[in-house]
């Protein structure tokens, strides 16, 4: 189920297994409307893996859907914040 898959993605992320986390998170993203946490972890993992463009696109999608829930670390990296 989605909750278990998200837990698995969090575990991969915590172990700095970026590629494994990305695979699980992208699966979750493709299974309907993703949660805020899915897009947040996906953007962070993509950034850490070096996929800057995909990370920025994912974070911008997050901000489009949840403009009131930015992430300070990603804002600073992408220089989006005000």
Coordinates of C-alpha atoms in Angstrom, one line a residue:
X1 CA 0.0 0.0 0.0
X2 CA 1.0 3.7 -0.4
X3 CA 1.8 4.1 3.3
X4 CA 4.2 1.2 3.3
X5 CA 5.8 2.3 0.0
X6 CA 6.3 5.8 1.4
X7 CA 7.9 4.3 4.5
X8 CA 10.3 2.4 2.3
X9 CA 11.2 5.5 0.4
X10 CA 11.9 7.3 3.7
X11 CA 14.1 4.5 4.8
X12 CA 16.1 4.6 1.5
X13 CA 16.4 8.4 1.8
X14 CA 17.6 8.1 5.4
X15 CA 20.3 5.7 4.3
X16 CA 21.3 8.1 1.5
X17 CA 20.3 5.5 -1.2
X18 CA 19.0 8.2 -3.5
X19 CA 18.4 6.1 -6.6
X20 CA 16.3 3.6 -4.7
X21 CA 14.3 6.3 -3.0
X22 CA 13.7 8.0 -6.3
X23 CA 12.4 4.8 -7.9
X24 CA 9.9 4.3 -5.1
X25 CA 8.9 8.0 -5.0
X26 CA 8.4 8.1 -8.7
X27 CA 6.2 5.0 -8.5
X28 CA 4.1 6.8 -5.9
X29 CA 3.9 9.9 -7.9
X30 CA 2.6 8.0 -10.9
X31 CA -0.2 6.4 -8.9
X32 CA -2.5 9.4 -8.7
X33 CA -2.2 12.7 -6.9
X34 CA 1.0 12.6 -4.9
X35 CA 1.2 13.8 -1.3
X36 CA 3.2 16.8 -0.3
X37 CA 5.8 14.5 1.3
X38 CA 6.2 12.4 -1.9
X39 CA 7.1 15.5 -3.9
X40 CA 9.3 16.9 -1.2
X41 CA 11.4 13.8 -0.7
X42 CA 11.5 13.2 -4.5
X43 CA 12.8 16.8 -5.1
X44 CA 15.4 16.4 -2.3
X45 CA 16.6 13.0 -3.5
X46 CA 16.9 14.1 -7.1
X47 CA 18.9 17.1 -6.0
X48 CA 21.3 14.9 -3.9
X49 CA 21.6 12.5 -6.9
X50 CA 22.6 15.5 -9.1
X51 CA 19.5 15.7 -11.2
X52 CA 19.1 19.5 -10.7
X53 CA 16.6 20.1 -13.5
X54 CA 14.2 17.3 -12.4
X55 CA 14.6 18.3 -8.8
X56 CA 13.6 21.9 -9.6
X57 CA 10.7 20.8 -11.7
X58 CA 9.4 18.6 -9.0
X59 CA 9.8 21.3 -6.3
X60 CA 8.0 23.8 -8.6
X61 CA 5.1 21.3 -8.9
X62 CA 5.0 21.0 -5.1
X63 CA 4.9 24.8 -4.8
X64 CA 2.1 25.0 -7.5
X65 CA 0.0 22.7 -5.4
X66 CA 1.0 23.8 -1.9
X67 CA 2.2 27.4 -2.2
X68 CA 1.9 27.8 1.6
X69 CA 4.2 24.9 2.3
X70 CA 7.6 25.7 1.0
X71 CA 10.8 24.0 2.1
X72 CA 13.6 26.3 3.3
X73 CA 16.4 24.0 2.2
X74 CA 15.1 23.7 -1.3
X75 CA 14.2 27.4 -1.5
X76 CA 17.7 28.3 -0.6
X77 CA 19.2 25.9 -3.1
X78 CA 17.0 27.0 -6.0
X79 CA 16.9 30.6 -4.7
X80 CA 13.1 30.7 -5.0
X81 CA 12.3 32.3 -1.6
X82 CA 11.6 35.9 -1.1

